[in-house]
Coordinates of C-alpha atoms in Angstrom, one line a residue:
Chain A
M90 CA 116.6 88.7 84.8
K91 CA 118.5 89.7 87.8
K92 CA 118.1 93.3 86.8
I93 CA 114.3 92.9 86.6
L94 CA 114.3 91.4 90.1
L95 CA 116.5 94.1 91.5
F96 CA 114.3 96.8 89.9
A97 CA 111.2 95.2 91.4
L98 CA 112.8 95.1 94.8
V99 CA 113.9 98.8 94.6
V100 CA 110.3 99.9 93.5
A101 CA 108.8 97.8 96.3
A102 CA 111.2 99.4 98.9
S103 CA 110.5 102.9 97.6
L104 CA 106.8 102.4 97.9
S105 CA 107.0 101.3 101.5
V106 CA 109.2 104.2 102.3
Q107 CA 106.8 106.6 100.7
S108 CA 104.0 105.2 102.7
A109 CA 105.9 105.7 106.0
K110 CA 107.0 109.2 105.1
A111 CA 103.6 110.4 103.9
W112 CA 102.4 110.3 107.5
G113 CA 103.3 113.1 109.9
G114 CA 102.3 114.2 113.4
P115 CA 101.8 110.9 115.2
G116 CA 103.3 112.3 118.4
H117 CA 100.8 115.2 118.3
T118 CA 97.9 112.7 117.8
I119 CA 99.1 110.7 120.8
I120 CA 99.2 113.9 123.0
G121 CA 95.7 114.9 121.8
Y122 CA 94.4 111.4 122.6
I123 CA 96.0 111.4 126.1
A124 CA 94.5 114.8 126.8
E125 CA 91.0 113.7 125.6
Q126 CA 91.1 110.9 128.2
H127 CA 91.6 113.5 131.0
L128 CA 88.9 116.0 130.0
T129 CA 85.9 116.5 132.2
P130 CA 82.6 115.5 130.6
E131 CA 81.8 119.2 130.3
A132 CA 85.1 120.1 128.7
K133 CA 84.9 117.1 126.3
A134 CA 81.4 118.1 125.2
K135 CA 82.5 121.7 124.6
C136 CA 85.6 120.7 122.7
H137 CA 83.6 118.4 120.5
H138 CA 81.0 121.1 119.9
Y139 CA 83.6 123.6 118.8
L140 CA 86.0 121.3 116.9
R141 CA 83.5 118.7 115.6
H142 CA 86.4 116.4 116.0
T143 CA 88.5 114.9 118.8
L144 CA 91.6 116.6 120.0
A145 CA 93.7 113.8 118.5
Y146 CA 92.3 114.4 115.0
E147 CA 92.9 118.1 115.2
A148 CA 96.4 117.8 116.7
S149 CA 98.3 118.7 113.4
W150 CA 95.9 121.4 112.2
M151 CA 98.4 124.1 113.0
D152 CA 101.0 122.3 110.9
N153 CA 98.7 121.7 108.0
W154 CA 97.9 125.4 107.6
R155 CA 101.3 126.7 108.7
Y156 CA 102.3 128.6 105.6
S157 CA 98.8 129.4 104.3
K158 CA 97.3 132.9 104.0
G159 CA 96.4 134.3 107.4
F160 CA 98.8 131.9 109.3
K161 CA 102.1 133.5 108.4
G162 CA 102.7 135.2 111.7
T163 CA 102.3 131.9 113.6
A164 CA 105.7 130.3 112.7
H165 CA 107.2 131.2 116.1
W166 CA 104.3 129.8 118.0
H167 CA 105.6 126.4 117.3
I168 CA 108.7 127.0 119.3
G169 CA 109.5 127.4 122.9
Y170 CA 112.4 129.9 123.2
A171 CA 114.0 128.9 126.5
Y172 CA 115.7 132.3 127.0
P173 CA 113.4 134.8 125.4
N174 CA 115.5 137.7 126.3
R175 CA 118.5 136.5 124.3
Q176 CA 119.3 136.8 120.6
Y177 CA 118.3 134.0 118.3
T178 CA 118.9 133.2 114.7
G179 CA 116.4 131.5 112.5
D180 CA 116.7 129.2 109.5
F181 CA 119.9 130.9 108.3
R182 CA 122.7 132.1 110.6
S183 CA 122.6 135.5 109.1
Q184 CA 118.9 135.9 110.1
V185 CA 118.5 137.4 113.5
L186 CA 115.0 136.9 114.8
K187 CA 112.9 139.9 116.0
P188 CA 112.9 140.0 119.8
E189 CA 109.1 140.3 119.6
S190 CA 108.8 137.0 117.7
V191 CA 111.0 135.3 120.3
R192 CA 109.2 136.7 123.3
K193 CA 105.7 136.0 121.9
S194 CA 106.3 132.3 121.0
A195 CA 104.7 129.1 122.3
A196 CA 104.7 129.6 126.1
Y197 CA 103.5 133.2 125.7
R198 CA 100.7 132.2 123.3
I199 CA 99.6 129.3 125.4
N200 CA 99.2 131.5 128.5
E201 CA 97.5 134.2 126.4
F202 CA 95.0 131.9 124.8
H203 CA 94.3 130.1 128.0
E204 CA 93.4 133.4 129.7
Q205 CA 91.4 134.7 126.7
L206 CA 89.3 131.6 126.5
R207 CA 88.9 131.3 130.3
T208 CA 87.6 134.8 130.7
S209 CA 85.6 135.3 127.5
F210 CA 85.0 132.2 125.3
K211 CA 81.3 132.9 125.5
E212 CA 81.6 136.2 123.9
M213 CA 83.8 134.9 121.0
S214 CA 82.5 133.5 117.7
D215 CA 82.5 129.7 117.4
S216 CA 85.2 129.8 114.8
T217 CA 87.5 131.9 117.1
V218 CA 87.1 129.5 120.0
Q219 CA 87.6 126.6 117.6
N220 CA 90.9 128.0 116.3
K221 CA 92.2 128.9 119.7
I222 CA 91.6 125.3 120.9
R223 CA 93.3 124.0 117.8
F224 CA 96.3 126.3 118.4
L225 CA 96.5 125.2 122.1
I226 CA 96.4 121.5 121.1
H227 CA 99.4 121.9 118.8
M228 CA 101.4 124.4 120.8
L229 CA 101.2 122.3 124.0
G230 CA 102.5 119.4 121.9
D231 CA 105.3 121.4 120.3
M232 CA 106.5 123.0 123.5
H233 CA 107.0 119.5 125.1
C234 CA 108.9 118.2 122.1
P235 CA 112.7 118.7 122.8
A236 CA 113.3 119.6 119.2
H237 CA 111.0 122.5 119.4
V238 CA 112.7 124.1 122.4
A239 CA 115.4 126.5 121.3
I240 CA 118.4 126.5 123.6
P241 CA 122.1 126.6 123.0
I242 CA 123.9 123.4 122.2
E243 CA 126.0 122.4 125.3
D244 CA 129.4 122.3 123.6
K245 CA 128.8 125.5 121.8
P246 CA 127.5 127.9 124.4
T247 CA 126.3 130.6 122.0
Y248 CA 122.7 131.5 122.0
E249 CA 122.7 131.6 118.2
E250 CA 122.9 127.8 118.1
T251 CA 119.7 125.9 118.5
T252 CA 118.5 122.4 118.0
V253 CA 115.3 123.7 116.4
Y254 CA 117.0 124.7 113.2
N255 CA 118.7 121.3 112.6
R256 CA 122.2 122.4 113.6
Y257 CA 122.7 119.5 116.0
R258 CA 123.8 116.7 113.8
L259 CA 123.2 113.0 114.4
K260 CA 123.2 109.9 112.1
Y261 CA 120.7 107.4 111.2
K262 CA 122.0 104.1 109.8
G263 CA 125.2 105.9 108.8
K264 CA 123.5 108.7 107.0
K265 CA 123.2 112.3 108.0
Y266 CA 120.3 113.0 110.4
S267 CA 119.4 115.8 112.8
Y268 CA 118.3 116.0 116.3
H269 CA 115.1 117.6 115.0
S270 CA 114.4 114.7 112.6
M271 CA 115.0 112.2 115.4
W272 CA 112.2 113.8 117.5
D273 CA 109.9 114.2 114.4
N274 CA 110.2 110.5 113.8
I275 CA 110.4 109.3 117.4
T276 CA 107.3 107.2 117.2
N277 CA 108.6 105.3 114.2
I278 CA 112.0 104.9 115.8
L279 CA 110.7 103.5 119.1
H280 CA 107.5 101.7 118.3
P281 CA 106.7 101.9 114.5
K282 CA 103.7 99.5 114.7
W283 CA 102.0 100.9 117.8
K284 CA 98.6 102.6 117.6
V285 CA 97.6 105.5 119.7
T286 CA 95.9 103.2 122.3
E287 CA 99.2 101.4 122.9
W288 CA 101.1 104.6 123.2
R289 CA 98.6 105.9 125.7
A290 CA 98.8 102.6 127.7
A291 CA 102.6 103.1 128.0
A292 CA 102.8 106.8 128.6
D293 CA 99.7 107.7 130.6
S294 CA 100.7 106.1 133.8
Y295 CA 100.7 108.9 136.4
T296 CA 98.5 109.0 139.5
P297 CA 96.0 111.8 140.0
K298 CA 98.3 113.3 142.6
Q299 CA 101.2 113.2 140.2
R300 CA 99.1 114.7 137.4
A301 CA 98.1 117.6 139.6
K302 CA 101.7 118.2 140.4
V303 CA 102.7 118.1 136.7
C304 CA 100.0 120.8 135.9
R305 CA 101.2 123.3 138.6
G306 CA 102.3 126.7 137.3
D307 CA 101.9 128.0 133.8
A308 CA 103.4 127.5 130.3
N309 CA 106.6 129.4 131.3
D310 CA 107.2 127.0 134.1
W311 CA 106.5 124.0 131.8
L312 CA 108.9 125.3 129.2
K313 CA 111.6 125.4 131.9
G314 CA 110.9 121.7 132.6
T315 CA 111.2 120.8 128.9
T316 CA 114.5 122.8 128.7
K317 CA 116.0 120.6 131.4
E318 CA 114.9 117.5 129.4
V319 CA 116.6 118.9 126.3
V320 CA 119.9 119.2 128.1
R321 CA 119.4 115.7 129.5
S322 CA 118.7 114.4 126.0
Y323 CA 122.1 115.7 124.8
K324 CA 123.7 113.2 127.1
I325 CA 121.6 110.3 125.8
V326 CA 122.2 111.2 122.1
P327 CA 125.4 113.2 121.9
R328 CA 126.3 114.8 118.6
D329 CA 127.1 112.4 115.7
T330 CA 125.4 109.5 117.5
D331 CA 123.8 106.9 115.2
V332 CA 120.2 106.8 116.4
A333 CA 119.7 103.4 114.8
T334 CA 122.3 101.8 117.0
L335 CA 121.6 103.3 120.4
S336 CA 122.5 101.0 123.4
D337 CA 119.6 99.4 125.2
S338 CA 120.0 101.7 128.2
D339 CA 120.1 104.9 126.0
K340 CA 117.1 103.7 124.0
R341 CA 115.3 103.0 127.3
A342 CA 116.1 106.5 128.6
L343 CA 115.0 108.1 125.3
T344 CA 111.8 106.0 125.4
E345 CA 111.0 107.1 129.0
M346 CA 111.7 110.7 128.1
T347 CA 109.3 110.4 125.2
Y348 CA 106.5 108.9 127.3
Q349 CA 107.0 111.6 130.0
Q350 CA 106.9 114.5 127.6
M351 CA 103.8 113.2 125.8
A352 CA 102.0 112.6 129.0
Y353 CA 103.0 116.0 130.5
A354 CA 101.8 117.7 127.3
G355 CA 98.5 115.8 127.3
Y356 CA 97.8 116.4 131.0
R357 CA 98.6 120.1 130.7
L358 CA 96.4 120.5 127.7
A359 CA 93.5 118.8 129.5
Y360 CA 94.2 121.0 132.5
I361 CA 93.8 124.1 130.4
L362 CA 90.7 123.0 128.6
N363 CA 89.1 121.7 131.8
D364 CA 89.8 125.1 133.4
V365 CA 88.3 127.0 130.4
F366 CA 85.2 124.9 130.2
K367 CA 84.7 124.3 133.9
E368 CA 81.0 125.2 134.2
Chain B
M141 CA 113.2 82.9 89.1
K142 CA 109.9 83.3 87.3
K143 CA 108.1 82.4 90.5
S144 CA 110.1 85.2 92.4
I145 CA 109.2 87.8 89.8
L146 CA 105.5 86.8 90.0
T147 CA 105.6 87.0 93.8
L148 CA 107.3 90.4 93.6
S149 CA 104.8 91.7 91.1
L150 CA 102.0 90.6 93.4
L151 CA 103.8 92.4 96.2
L152 CA 104.1 95.5 94.2
F153 CA 100.4 95.4 93.2
T154 CA 99.5 94.9 96.9
L155 CA 101.7 97.8 98.0
S156 CA 100.3 100.2 95.4
A157 CA 96.7 99.2 95.4
G158 CA 96.4 97.9 99.0
A159 CA 97.3 101.1 100.9
W160 CA 93.7 102.4 100.7
N161 CA 92.4 99.1 101.8
K162 CA 94.5 98.9 104.9
L163 CA 93.3 102.1 106.5
S164 CA 90.2 103.6 105.0
L165 CA 88.2 100.4 104.4
P166 CA 88.4 99.2 108.0
A167 CA 87.2 102.7 109.0
I168 CA 84.3 102.4 106.7
T169 CA 83.2 99.0 108.1
A170 CA 83.7 100.3 111.6
L171 CA 81.6 103.4 110.9
T172 CA 78.9 101.4 109.1
A173 CA 78.7 99.1 112.1
Q174 CA 77.9 102.1 114.3
H175 CA 74.8 102.8 112.2
L176 CA 73.4 99.4 111.8
T177 CA 70.0 98.6 113.4
P178 CA 70.2 95.8 116.0
E179 CA 68.5 93.5 113.5
A180 CA 71.0 94.3 110.7
A181 CA 73.9 93.9 113.1
L182 CA 72.7 90.5 114.2
A183 CA 71.9 89.3 110.7
T184 CA 75.2 90.4 109.3
K185 CA 77.0 88.8 112.2
A186 CA 75.2 85.5 111.6
A187 CA 76.1 85.6 107.9
L188 CA 79.7 86.8 108.3
G189 CA 80.6 84.9 111.5
T190 CA 81.9 88.1 113.0
D191 CA 80.8 91.6 113.9
F192 CA 80.4 93.8 110.8
A193 CA 83.1 96.2 112.1
E194 CA 85.5 93.3 112.0
C195 CA 84.8 92.1 108.5
N196 CA 87.6 92.2 106.1
I197 CA 86.9 93.8 102.7
T198 CA 90.5 94.9 102.1
D199 CA 91.5 91.7 100.2
R200 CA 88.6 91.8 97.8
P201 CA 88.7 92.9 94.2
K202 CA 88.5 96.6 93.5
Y203 CA 85.5 98.1 91.7
L204 CA 85.4 101.2 89.5
F205 CA 82.7 103.9 89.2
H206 CA 82.1 105.1 85.6
L207 CA 80.7 108.4 84.3
D208 CA 80.0 109.5 80.8
E209 CA 81.1 112.9 79.3
E210 CA 78.2 114.6 80.9
Y211 CA 79.1 113.2 84.4
S212 CA 76.1 110.9 84.3
P213 CA 76.7 107.5 86.0
V214 CA 76.9 104.5 83.6
C215 CA 77.6 100.8 84.2
E216 CA 80.6 99.5 82.4
G217 CA 82.3 96.1 82.6
Q218 CA 82.3 93.4 85.2
N219 CA 84.1 95.3 88.0
D220 CA 81.6 98.2 87.9
A221 CA 80.6 99.3 91.4
L222 CA 77.0 100.2 90.6
L223 CA 76.5 96.9 88.8
V224 CA 77.9 94.9 91.7
I225 CA 75.8 96.9 94.2
G226 CA 72.6 96.0 92.2
E227 CA 73.6 92.3 92.0
A228 CA 74.5 92.0 95.6
V229 CA 71.3 93.6 96.8
E230 CA 69.3 91.2 94.6
R231 CA 71.2 88.2 96.0
L232 CA 70.7 89.3 99.6
N233 CA 67.0 89.8 99.0
K234 CA 66.9 86.2 98.0
N235 CA 69.3 84.8 100.6
K236 CA 70.0 87.0 103.7
G237 CA 72.8 84.7 104.7
D238 CA 74.8 85.3 101.6
K239 CA 78.2 86.2 103.0
E240 CA 79.9 86.9 99.7
A241 CA 77.1 89.2 98.7
I242 CA 77.5 91.3 101.9
L243 CA 81.2 91.6 101.4
S244 CA 80.9 92.5 97.7
L245 CA 78.2 95.1 98.5
A246 CA 80.4 96.6 101.2
R247 CA 83.4 96.8 99.0
A248 CA 81.4 98.2 96.0
V249 CA 79.7 100.9 98.1
A250 CA 83.1 101.9 99.5
D251 CA 84.8 101.9 96.1
M252 CA 82.1 104.0 94.5
H253 CA 83.0 106.7 96.9
S254 CA 86.7 106.9 96.2
V255 CA 87.8 109.6 93.8
A256 CA 90.7 107.4 92.7
N257 CA 88.2 104.8 91.4
V258 CA 86.2 107.2 89.2
R259 CA 86.6 106.9 85.4
I260 CA 85.1 109.6 83.2
K261 CA 84.7 109.1 79.5
G262 CA 86.7 111.5 77.6
N263 CA 88.8 112.5 80.6
D264 CA 92.2 110.9 80.3
M265 CA 93.3 112.1 83.7
S266 CA 90.7 109.8 85.4
Y267 CA 92.1 106.8 83.5
N268 CA 95.8 107.4 84.1
D269 CA 97.5 107.9 87.3
F270 CA 99.7 111.0 87.4
T271 CA 102.0 112.9 89.7
V272 CA 100.8 115.6 92.1
R273 CA 103.2 117.8 93.9
R274 CA 102.3 118.9 97.5
W275 CA 103.9 122.3 97.8
N276 CA 104.7 123.7 101.3
N277 CA 103.5 127.2 100.2
R278 CA 107.0 128.6 100.7
N279 CA 109.2 130.2 98.0
G280 CA 112.9 130.5 97.3
K281 CA 115.3 128.3 99.3
M282 CA 112.5 127.1 101.6
A283 CA 110.2 125.8 98.9
R284 CA 109.6 122.1 99.1
Y285 CA 107.5 119.7 97.0
K286 CA 106.4 116.2 98.0
D287 CA 105.4 114.2 95.1
C288 CA 102.9 111.4 95.0
G289 CA 100.5 109.7 92.7
W290 CA 97.0 111.1 92.2
R291 CA 95.4 107.8 93.2
F292 CA 97.8 107.5 96.2
L293 CA 96.6 111.0 97.3
W294 CA 93.0 109.9 97.4
N295 CA 93.4 106.2 98.5
S296 CA 96.1 106.6 101.1
Y297 CA 97.6 110.0 101.8
Y298 CA 94.7 111.4 103.8
A299 CA 94.1 108.2 105.8
Y300 CA 97.8 107.9 106.5
K301 CA 97.8 111.2 108.2
H302 CA 95.7 109.5 110.9
A303 CA 97.3 106.1 110.6
I304 CA 98.2 106.0 114.3
L305 CA 94.5 106.0 115.2
T306 CA 92.7 102.7 115.2
A307 CA 90.0 102.2 112.6
E308 CA 87.4 102.6 115.3
L309 CA 88.8 105.9 116.5
Y310 CA 89.2 107.2 113.0
A311 CA 85.6 106.2 112.3
E312 CA 84.4 107.9 115.5
D313 CA 86.1 111.1 114.4
I314 CA 84.5 111.0 110.9
N315 CA 81.2 110.4 112.6
L316 CA 81.6 113.3 115.0
Y317 CA 82.0 115.7 112.1
H318 CA 79.3 114.3 109.8
I319 CA 76.7 112.9 112.2
N320 CA 74.4 115.9 111.7
R321 CA 74.2 115.1 108.0
L322 CA 73.4 111.4 108.4
D323 CA 69.8 111.7 107.1
D324 CA 70.9 113.9 104.3
F325 CA 73.6 111.5 103.2
Q326 CA 71.4 108.4 103.5
K327 CA 68.4 109.9 101.7
G328 CA 67.8 108.3 98.2
T329 CA 68.7 105.1 96.4
P330 CA 72.1 103.8 95.1
A331 CA 71.3 105.4 91.7
E332 CA 70.8 108.8 93.4
W333 CA 73.9 108.4 95.5
A334 CA 75.8 107.7 92.2
K335 CA 74.5 111.0 90.9
D336 CA 75.7 112.7 94.1
M337 CA 79.1 111.1 93.7
A338 CA 79.2 112.3 90.1
A339 CA 78.6 115.8 91.3
E340 CA 81.5 115.4 93.8
S341 CA 83.7 114.1 91.0
R342 CA 82.8 117.0 88.7
V343 CA 84.1 119.5 91.3
I344 CA 87.4 117.7 91.5
Y345 CA 87.9 116.7 87.8
S346 CA 86.8 120.1 86.5
R347 CA 90.2 121.4 87.5
E348 CA 92.7 121.5 84.7
L349 CA 94.6 118.5 86.1
K350 CA 97.9 117.5 84.5
D351 CA 101.0 115.6 85.3
N352 CA 103.0 117.3 88.1
Y353 CA 99.9 119.2 89.2
V354 CA 100.9 121.5 92.1
L355 CA 98.7 121.5 95.2
S356 CA 99.0 124.3 97.7
Q357 CA 98.5 123.7 101.4
E358 CA 95.0 125.1 101.0
D359 CA 94.2 122.6 98.2
V360 CA 95.5 119.7 100.2
N361 CA 93.5 120.8 103.3
Y362 CA 90.4 121.5 101.3
W363 CA 90.4 118.0 99.7
A364 CA 90.9 116.5 103.2
F365 CA 87.3 117.6 103.9
T366 CA 86.2 115.9 100.6
H367 CA 88.0 112.7 101.5
D368 CA 86.4 112.5 104.9
R369 CA 83.0 113.4 103.6
L370 CA 83.2 110.6 101.0
L371 CA 84.2 108.1 103.8
A372 CA 81.2 109.2 105.8
K373 CA 78.8 109.0 102.8
A374 CA 80.1 105.5 102.0
S375 CA 79.6 104.3 105.5
Y376 CA 76.2 105.8 106.1
R377 CA 74.9 104.6 102.8
L378 CA 76.2 101.1 103.3
A379 CA 74.4 101.0 106.7
A380 CA 71.2 102.3 105.0
I381 CA 71.2 99.5 102.4
L382 CA 72.0 96.8 105.0
N383 CA 69.3 98.2 107.4
Q384 CA 66.8 98.1 104.5
I385 CA 67.7 94.5 103.5
F386 CA 67.6 93.2 107.1
K387 CA 64.5 95.1 108.2

């Protein structure tokens, strides 16, 4: 009888885990939602016209199609390479990335698409504009996520080591975990039950003056800002830290950093789209 | 001990069958509410004691949608969605304050539009749940497969991708994409909508489905459109029936 009970418990637990894991991209959705709240009426109408969806809904489009036909050259667009002139390795240490891929990654593409849309979206087909907006939504999100900024790990100052490719090891409830996984699951770690409206209420707290300051410069400047945050995060969650047992002050610091990065990404995305569709 | 096992069995049933209910059904009621006439909104509120968007149809029994070998809709058994829709409309035409009939109608229209609730005579795959493998489109060392049940895919997977949205926001998004097809989706009677759902089912079940069926990224993304379209159809059609009843 005990065995039956145990079996039932295990199945119940596995089902709830499956449900939680089936869902990806909540951080991107939050960023899209924050950005949507800061669009001008003109930009919002244009975005809805081209996307036929909100920015929040389309936030993971680039991930959903990542390895499909026609998207294979976009893998590096998900990453902000903090030092684009240095040598990087990819999934495997033996694999040296092409300098062109490193140089033309997230920050480069954001600036490129911003400029292309700003100067000539009216001459483009609807589907071209639609896809460029979708890319921008996701790339702005990725570039503000510390796990998507490739810089050397502090205690191993070699530019072949990056946090992007899961080489910065942490723990979660005693089990192996990575810095990248922590950021991919940050919404579940911090506030698993929150909806996008609650996240926005917590993160979107900047004054118009502060928002204007956040949006100064271009994607290259913004990438430098995120790079500093990555270095700061190494102090909050040093290697081998168990993320499930962070101290209150470390959890608070991680929470504040998460809010900040989501808000910055949302504001900057809105800034670009408002600039593109300013008429 | 027996009591514990019974409780756990119920919990398991709720977890496996309830996931769809938790996310998609509130979105359907929220979207339906957006398309009710003021008269229908008032009448349903009077009957339900709450706004239609807030009504809870998740805890109600699940209904099935039956098709014969030729993909023609047929009524079969007590929990048949088409049968329940007919009965609920009849009851509401007699008594517009019949709360139970409104809730049954809402759940039956919603369930008729779920691929997981379709049962096709002669098609075993529609009667048995089976495993589908979502492939990440990569080969060699980087190939990954995420397994889930066929019914989970349709009832929960797509909605869970947007689970951080509130039901109202999710409904708003579904509406944004489909609003220009509102008239098209609402046109006809429940019997004609059943035929339309049969056509949707034929496209899906005509594939050579089998256990461990592999879905590429393109497959998964393509069916996301189907999933959302069926949510929109269910919502718009439920609104059309209620608007007609409470005219």
